[in-house]
CSV table of C-alpha atoms and ligand atoms in Angstrom, one decimal:
chain,number,residue,atom,x,y,z
A,1,MET,CA,-13.7,-74.6,23.2
A,2,LYS,CA,-11.1,-72.9,21.0
A,3,THR,CA,-8.2,-71.0,22.6
A,4,LYS,CA,-8.2,-67.2,22.4
A,5,VAL,CA,-5.5,-65.3,20.6
A,6,PHE,CA,-4.6,-61.7,19.8
A,7,VAL,CA,-2.7,-60.9,16.7
A,8,ALA,CA,-0.8,-57.6,17.0
A,9,LYS,CA,-0.1,-57.0,13.3
A,10,SER,CA,-1.7,-57.7,9.9
A,11,ILE,CA,-1.0,-61.1,8.5
A,12,PRO,CA,-1.7,-62.7,5.1
A,13,LEU,CA,-5.2,-64.2,4.5
A,14,GLU,CA,-3.8,-67.7,4.3
A,15,VAL,CA,-2.2,-67.3,7.8
A,16,LYS,CA,-5.5,-66.0,9.1
A,17,GLU,CA,-7.3,-69.0,7.7
A,18,TYR,CA,-4.8,-71.3,9.3
A,19,LEU,CA,-5.1,-69.6,12.7
A,20,GLY,CA,-8.9,-69.6,12.5
A,21,GLN,CA,-8.9,-73.4,12.3
A,22,TYR,CA,-7.4,-73.6,15.7
A,23,CYS,CA,-8.2,-70.4,17.7
A,24,ASP,CA,-10.6,-67.6,18.1
A,25,TYR,CA,-8.5,-64.6,17.3
A,26,ARG,CA,-8.8,-60.9,17.3
A,27,ILE,CA,-6.4,-58.9,15.1
A,28,TRP,CA,-4.9,-55.4,15.0
A,29,ASP,CA,-5.1,-55.3,11.2
A,30,SER,CA,-2.9,-52.2,10.7
A,31,GLU,CA,0.6,-51.2,9.8
A,32,GLU,CA,0.7,-48.8,12.8
A,33,ALA,CA,2.2,-50.4,15.9
A,34,VAL,CA,-0.6,-51.6,18.2
A,35,PRO,CA,-1.0,-48.9,20.9
A,36,ARG,CA,0.2,-50.1,24.3
A,37,GLU,CA,-3.2,-49.4,26.1
A,38,LEU,CA,-5.1,-51.4,23.5
A,39,LEU,CA,-2.6,-54.3,23.8
A,40,MET,CA,-3.1,-54.2,27.6
A,41,GLU,CA,-6.8,-54.5,27.1
A,42,GLU,CA,-6.6,-57.2,24.5
A,43,VAL,CA,-4.4,-59.5,26.6
A,44,ARG,CA,-6.9,-59.8,29.5
A,45,ASP,CA,-8.5,-63.0,28.3
A,46,ILE,CA,-6.1,-64.5,25.8
A,47,ASP,CA,-4.1,-67.7,25.8
A,48,GLY,CA,-1.7,-66.8,23.1
A,49,LEU,CA,-0.3,-63.6,21.5
A,50,LEU,CA,1.2,-63.3,18.0
A,51,ALA,CA,3.4,-60.3,18.4
A,52,THR,CA,6.1,-58.2,16.8
A,53,SER,CA,9.4,-57.2,18.3
A,54,SER,CA,8.1,-53.8,19.1
A,55,ASP,CA,5.4,-55.2,21.5
A,56,LYS,CA,7.0,-55.1,25.0
A,57,ILE,CA,6.3,-58.3,26.9
A,58,ASP,CA,7.1,-57.1,30.4
A,59,GLU,CA,5.8,-57.7,34.0
A,60,GLU,CA,3.1,-55.2,33.6
A,61,LEU,CA,1.7,-56.9,30.6
A,62,LEU,CA,2.0,-60.3,32.1
A,63,ARG,CA,0.1,-59.2,35.2
A,64,LYS,CA,-2.8,-58.2,32.9
A,65,ALA,CA,-2.8,-61.5,31.1
A,66,PRO,CA,-3.4,-64.3,33.6
A,67,ARG,CA,-4.2,-66.9,31.0
A,68,LEU,CA,-1.3,-66.2,28.7
A,69,LYS,CA,0.8,-69.2,27.8
A,70,VAL,CA,2.7,-68.2,24.7
A,71,VAL,CA,4.0,-65.2,23.0
A,72,SER,CA,5.0,-65.9,19.4
A,73,ASN,CA,7.1,-63.2,17.8
A,74,ILE,CA,6.9,-62.7,14.0
A,75,ALA,CA,10.5,-61.7,14.0
A,76,VAL,CA,13.8,-63.3,14.6
A,77,GLY,CA,14.7,-60.7,17.3
A,78,TYR,CA,13.1,-61.0,20.7
A,79,ASN,CA,14.5,-58.1,22.6
A,80,ASN,CA,10.9,-57.2,23.4
A,81,PHE,CA,10.7,-60.2,25.8
A,82,ASN,CA,11.5,-59.7,29.4
A,83,LEU,CA,12.9,-63.2,29.7
A,84,GLU,CA,13.1,-63.3,33.5
A,85,ALA,CA,9.5,-62.2,33.9
A,86,MET,CA,8.3,-64.7,31.3
A,87,LYS,CA,10.2,-67.5,32.9
A,88,ALA,CA,8.8,-66.7,36.3
A,89,ARG,CA,5.2,-66.8,34.9
A,90,LYS,CA,6.0,-69.9,32.7
A,91,VAL,CA,5.0,-68.0,29.6
A,92,ILE,CA,6.9,-69.4,26.6
A,93,GLY,CA,8.3,-67.3,23.8
A,94,THR,CA,9.1,-68.2,20.2
A,95,ASN,CA,10.6,-66.4,17.2
A,96,THR,CA,11.0,-67.0,13.5
A,97,PRO,CA,14.6,-67.9,12.6
A,98,PHE,CA,16.0,-69.5,9.4
A,99,VAL,CA,13.3,-68.3,7.0
A,100,LEU,CA,14.8,-64.8,6.8
A,101,ASP,CA,18.5,-65.4,7.0
A,102,GLU,CA,19.2,-65.2,3.2
A,103,THR,CA,16.8,-62.3,2.8
A,104,VAL,CA,18.5,-60.2,5.4
A,105,ALA,CA,22.0,-61.1,4.1
A,106,ASP,CA,20.9,-59.9,0.7
A,107,LEU,CA,19.8,-56.6,2.1
A,108,VAL,CA,23.1,-56.2,4.0
A,109,PHE,CA,25.0,-56.7,0.8
A,110,GLY,CA,22.7,-54.1,-0.8
A,111,LEU,CA,23.7,-51.7,1.9
A,112,ILE,CA,27.4,-52.5,1.5
A,113,LEU,CA,27.2,-51.9,-2.2
A,114,SER,CA,25.0,-48.8,-2.1
A,115,SER,CA,27.2,-47.1,0.4
A,116,ALA,CA,30.5,-48.1,-1.2
A,117,ARG,CA,29.4,-47.2,-4.7
A,118,ARG,CA,27.1,-44.3,-3.5
A,119,ILE,CA,24.2,-45.7,-5.4
A,120,CYS,CA,21.4,-43.8,-3.6
A,121,GLU,CA,23.3,-40.5,-3.7
A,122,LEU,CA,24.1,-40.9,-7.4
A,123,ASP,CA,20.6,-42.0,-8.3
A,124,ARG,CA,19.5,-38.6,-6.9
A,125,TYR,CA,22.3,-36.9,-8.8
A,126,VAL,CA,21.0,-38.3,-12.1
A,127,LYS,CA,17.3,-37.7,-11.3
A,128,GLU,CA,17.9,-34.2,-10.2
A,129,GLY,CA,19.3,-33.4,-13.6
A,130,LYS,CA,22.9,-32.8,-12.3
A,131,TRP,CA,24.6,-35.2,-14.8
A,132,LEU,CA,25.6,-32.6,-17.3
A,133,LYS,CA,29.2,-33.5,-18.0
A,134,ARG,CA,31.6,-36.4,-17.8
A,135,ILE,CA,31.8,-37.8,-14.3
A,136,ASP,CA,34.9,-36.9,-12.3
A,137,GLU,CA,36.5,-38.3,-9.2
A,138,SER,CA,34.2,-36.4,-6.9
A,139,LEU,CA,31.7,-39.1,-7.7
A,140,PHE,CA,34.0,-42.1,-7.4
A,141,GLY,CA,33.2,-44.8,-4.8
A,142,LEU,CA,35.1,-47.6,-3.2
A,143,ASP,CA,35.7,-51.2,-4.2
A,144,VAL,CA,33.9,-53.9,-2.3
A,145,HIS,CA,35.7,-56.9,-3.8
A,146,HIS,CA,39.0,-58.0,-2.3
A,147,THR,CA,38.5,-55.8,0.7
A,148,THR,CA,38.1,-56.8,4.4
A,149,LEU,CA,34.7,-57.3,5.9
A,150,GLY,CA,34.3,-57.4,9.7
A,151,ILE,CA,31.1,-59.0,11.0
A,152,ILE,CA,30.1,-58.5,14.6
A,153,GLY,CA,27.7,-61.3,15.6
A,154,MET,CA,28.2,-64.6,13.8
A,155,GLY,CA,24.7,-66.1,14.0
A,156,ARG,CA,22.9,-67.7,11.0
A,157,ILE,CA,22.5,-64.3,9.2
A,158,GLY,CA,26.2,-63.5,9.8
A,159,GLU,CA,27.1,-66.8,8.2
A,160,LYS,CA,25.0,-66.0,5.1
A,161,ILE,CA,26.7,-62.5,4.8
A,162,ALA,CA,30.1,-64.2,5.2
A,163,GLN,CA,29.3,-66.7,2.5
A,164,ARG,CA,28.3,-63.9,0.1
A,165,ALA,CA,31.5,-62.0,0.9
A,166,LYS,CA,33.8,-64.9,0.4
A,167,LEU,CA,32.3,-66.5,-2.6
A,168,GLY,CA,30.8,-63.5,-4.4
A,169,PHE,CA,33.3,-60.8,-3.6
A,170,SER,CA,36.6,-62.5,-2.7
A,171,MET,CA,36.6,-60.6,0.6
A,172,ASP,CA,38.7,-61.4,3.6
A,173,VAL,CA,36.2,-61.9,6.4
A,174,LEU,CA,36.9,-61.3,10.1
A,175,TYR,CA,34.2,-61.9,12.7
A,176,TYR,CA,33.7,-61.3,16.4
A,177,ASN,CA,31.2,-63.3,18.4
A,178,ARG,CA,30.6,-64.2,22.0
A,179,THR,CA,31.6,-67.7,21.3
A,180,ARG,CA,34.0,-68.9,18.6
A,181,LYS,CA,32.5,-70.8,15.6
A,182,SER,CA,35.3,-73.1,14.5
A,183,GLU,CA,33.1,-75.1,12.1
A,184,VAL,CA,32.1,-71.9,10.3
A,185,GLU,CA,35.7,-70.7,10.3
A,186,ASN,CA,36.7,-73.9,8.6
A,187,SER,CA,33.8,-74.2,6.2
A,188,LEU,CA,33.8,-70.6,5.0
A,189,GLY,CA,37.5,-69.7,5.5
A,190,ILE,CA,36.8,-66.8,7.8
A,191,GLU,CA,38.8,-65.6,10.8
A,192,TYR,CA,37.9,-64.9,14.4
A,193,SER,CA,39.1,-61.5,15.7
A,194,GLU,CA,38.8,-59.6,18.9
A,195,MET,CA,36.5,-56.7,18.5
A,196,ASP,CA,39.0,-53.9,18.6
A,197,GLU,CA,41.3,-55.6,16.1
A,198,LEU,CA,38.3,-56.2,13.8
A,199,LEU,CA,37.3,-52.5,14.1
A,200,LYS,CA,40.8,-51.4,13.2
A,201,LYS,CA,41.2,-53.7,10.2
A,202,ALA,CA,37.9,-53.9,8.5
A,203,ASP,CA,36.9,-51.8,5.4
A,204,PHE,CA,33.3,-52.6,6.1
A,205,VAL,CA,32.0,-53.3,9.6
A,206,VAL,CA,28.6,-55.0,9.7
A,207,LEU,CA,26.8,-55.1,13.0
A,208,MET,CA,24.5,-58.2,13.2
A,209,THR,CA,24.2,-59.0,16.8
A,210,PRO,CA,20.9,-59.5,18.8
A,211,LEU,CA,20.0,-56.7,21.2
A,212,THR,CA,20.7,-57.8,24.8
A,213,PRO,CA,21.8,-55.9,27.9
A,214,GLN,CA,25.4,-56.8,26.9
A,215,THR,CA,25.1,-55.5,23.3
A,216,LYS,CA,23.2,-52.2,24.1
A,217,LYS,CA,25.3,-49.3,22.6
A,218,MET,CA,28.2,-51.7,21.9
A,219,ILE,CA,29.3,-49.3,19.1
A,220,GLY,CA,30.0,-45.9,20.6
A,221,GLU,CA,32.6,-43.1,20.3
A,222,ARG,CA,35.5,-45.4,21.3
A,223,GLU,CA,34.6,-48.1,18.8
A,224,LEU,CA,34.0,-45.6,16.0
A,225,ASN,CA,37.4,-43.9,16.7
A,226,LEU,CA,39.1,-47.3,16.2
A,227,MET,CA,37.6,-47.7,12.7
A,228,LYS,CA,39.5,-46.6,9.6
A,229,ARG,CA,38.7,-43.1,8.2
A,230,THR,CA,37.8,-44.9,5.0
A,231,ALA,CA,35.6,-47.5,6.7
A,232,ILE,CA,31.9,-47.9,6.2
A,233,PHE,CA,29.6,-49.0,9.0
A,234,ILE,CA,26.5,-51.0,8.4
A,235,ASN,CA,23.8,-51.8,11.0
A,236,ALA,CA,21.1,-54.3,10.3
A,237,SER,CA,20.6,-55.6,13.9
A,238,ARG,CA,18.8,-53.2,16.2
A,239,GLY,CA,19.2,-49.4,16.6
A,240,GLU,CA,20.0,-49.6,20.3
A,241,THR,CA,23.1,-51.6,19.7
A,242,VAL,CA,24.7,-48.3,18.5
A,243,ASP,CA,25.1,-44.9,20.2
A,244,GLU,CA,23.4,-43.0,17.5
A,245,GLY,CA,24.6,-39.6,18.7
A,246,ALA,CA,28.2,-40.9,18.5
A,247,LEU,CA,27.6,-42.3,15.0
A,248,LEU,CA,26.1,-39.0,13.8
A,249,GLN,CA,29.2,-37.1,15.1
A,250,ALA,CA,31.6,-39.6,13.5
A,251,LEU,CA,29.9,-39.2,10.2
A,252,GLN,CA,29.7,-35.4,10.4
A,253,GLU,CA,33.3,-35.2,11.4
A,254,LYS,CA,34.3,-37.7,8.7
A,255,LYS,CA,35.9,-40.0,11.3
A,256,ILE,CA,34.4,-42.8,9.2
A,257,LEU,CA,33.5,-42.5,5.6
A,258,ALA,CA,29.9,-43.6,5.5
A,259,ALA,CA,27.2,-45.6,7.1
A,260,ALA,CA,24.2,-47.7,5.9
A,261,LEU,CA,21.4,-48.2,8.4
A,262,ASP,CA,18.3,-50.3,8.5
A,263,VAL,CA,17.6,-49.8,12.2
A,264,TYR,CA,17.5,-46.8,14.5
A,265,GLU,CA,17.2,-45.9,18.2
A,266,GLN,CA,13.7,-44.6,17.5
A,267,GLU,CA,11.5,-46.3,14.8
A,268,PRO,CA,10.0,-44.9,12.6
A,269,VAL,CA,13.1,-42.7,12.6
A,270,ASP,CA,12.6,-39.1,13.8
A,271,THR,CA,11.9,-37.0,10.8
A,272,GLN,CA,14.0,-34.3,12.3
A,273,SER,CA,17.0,-36.5,12.8
A,274,PRO,CA,20.2,-34.8,11.5
A,275,LEU,CA,21.1,-38.2,10.0
A,276,LEU,CA,18.6,-37.5,7.2
A,277,GLN,CA,20.7,-34.5,6.1
A,278,LEU,CA,23.9,-36.5,5.5
A,279,SER,CA,24.8,-37.6,2.0
A,280,ASN,CA,27.1,-40.2,3.4
A,281,VAL,CA,24.3,-42.3,5.0
A,282,VAL,CA,22.1,-44.7,3.3
A,283,MET,CA,18.9,-45.2,5.3
A,284,MET,CA,16.3,-48.0,5.0
A,285,PRO,CA,13.1,-48.3,7.0
A,286,HIS,CA,13.9,-51.5,9.0
A,287,ILE,CA,13.2,-53.7,6.1
A,288,GLY,CA,15.8,-56.4,6.3
A,289,SER,CA,13.4,-59.3,6.0
A,290,ALA,CA,10.8,-57.6,4.0
A,291,THR,CA,10.3,-59.5,0.8
A,292,ALA,CA,6.8,-60.8,0.1
A,293,LYS,CA,7.9,-64.5,0.4
A,294,THR,CA,9.9,-64.1,3.5
A,295,ARG,CA,7.3,-62.0,5.3
A,296,PHE,CA,4.7,-64.6,4.4
A,297,ASP,CA,7.0,-67.5,5.7
A,298,MET,CA,7.6,-65.6,8.9
A,299,ALA,CA,3.9,-65.0,9.6
A,300,MET,CA,3.1,-68.7,8.9
A,301,ARG,CA,6.0,-69.8,11.1
A,302,GLY,CA,4.9,-67.5,13.9
A,303,ALA,CA,1.3,-68.8,13.6
A,304,ARG,CA,2.5,-72.5,13.6
A,305,ASN,CA,4.7,-71.9,16.7
A,306,LEU,CA,1.7,-70.4,18.5
A,307,VAL,CA,-0.8,-73.2,17.6
A,308,LEU,CA,1.7,-75.9,18.5
A,309,ALA,CA,2.4,-74.3,21.9
A,310,LEU,CA,-1.3,-73.9,22.6
A,311,SER,CA,-1.9,-77.5,21.8
A,312,GLY,CA,0.7,-78.5,24.4
A,313,GLU,CA,3.5,-79.4,22.0
A,314,VAL,CA,7.0,-77.9,22.1
A,315,PRO,CA,7.1,-75.5,19.3
A,316,PRO,CA,10.2,-75.7,17.1
A,317,ASN,CA,11.3,-72.1,17.6
A,318,LEU,CA,11.2,-71.8,21.4
A,319,VAL,CA,13.8,-69.2,22.2
A,320,GLU,CA,17.0,-70.5,23.7
A,321,GLU,CA,16.7,-68.7,27.1
A,322,LEU,CA,13.2,-70.1,27.8
A,323,LYS,CA,13.9,-73.8,27.0
B,1,GLV,C1,13.6,-58.1,12.3
B,1,GLV,O1,14.2,-57.1,12.7
B,1,GLV,C2,13.5,-59.3,13.0
B,1,GLV,O2,13.9,-59.4,14.2
B,1,GLV,O3,12.9,-60.3,12.4
């Protein structure tokens, strides 16, 4: 008998065909997040769940899913896993690292460049017919090359950002991480810094850390106050790593120059959020890994992790804490 699986998001046809060879699956084939009540119903008789990082895997869900053996996230982040509860129930969890590293690093550079050179703002300026005379300094931006980049969270994506910064833009790169990465320091020529020093020195601060209880709201009023008035803040990790209210205030009061955000405390972002009114914020709809190729690779990797785990093998992307 084939194992039973629920897929909590749409996936490409080829990935469906692959899954279908090994499992009987039902799918939530929609771009809306799967409603919690439906997910709770669907997990009753399944062995495996192909999930997104917005599907909370907590005690309540695990209680409803007595047969569940594996949750495979189609995402690198797994802040939706209650790791303790999963460990206690011996449910394994996997994610999709590596395939998205370069793609997310590309977007982060897009965010750095668009905020420094005001690309989105000036695109609107031209399209709204405001370009009627020679440009003056009110439209000038900031250089990116030969400035200092501070990266908080030096995982694989952080490394790819650092590589772009050093090789492409001749930037000095400082990083802060829970553990020091001496090999990366040597191979890329980047420098470890304590967090406060990094915040004080960097022209661009990129937050690229996973969301954990320790990193929740790690950037708040105190940290924003340490940053230069000319600094630009970029968040491509998770919205909850930042105190969004404090960030809004810092931007409104020009305590920092600008921000570029791919993630928010609430997603989709509240359409009434005052952030939407600010010209010094570039906002993307949590799209860091979203190129057609990378999203395909992530879905296939997620499906493979799931199939391997259900056939009793150790999947390659078992998350660290559940090994
Ligand atoms: C995206 O945010 C991911 O975790 O893959």
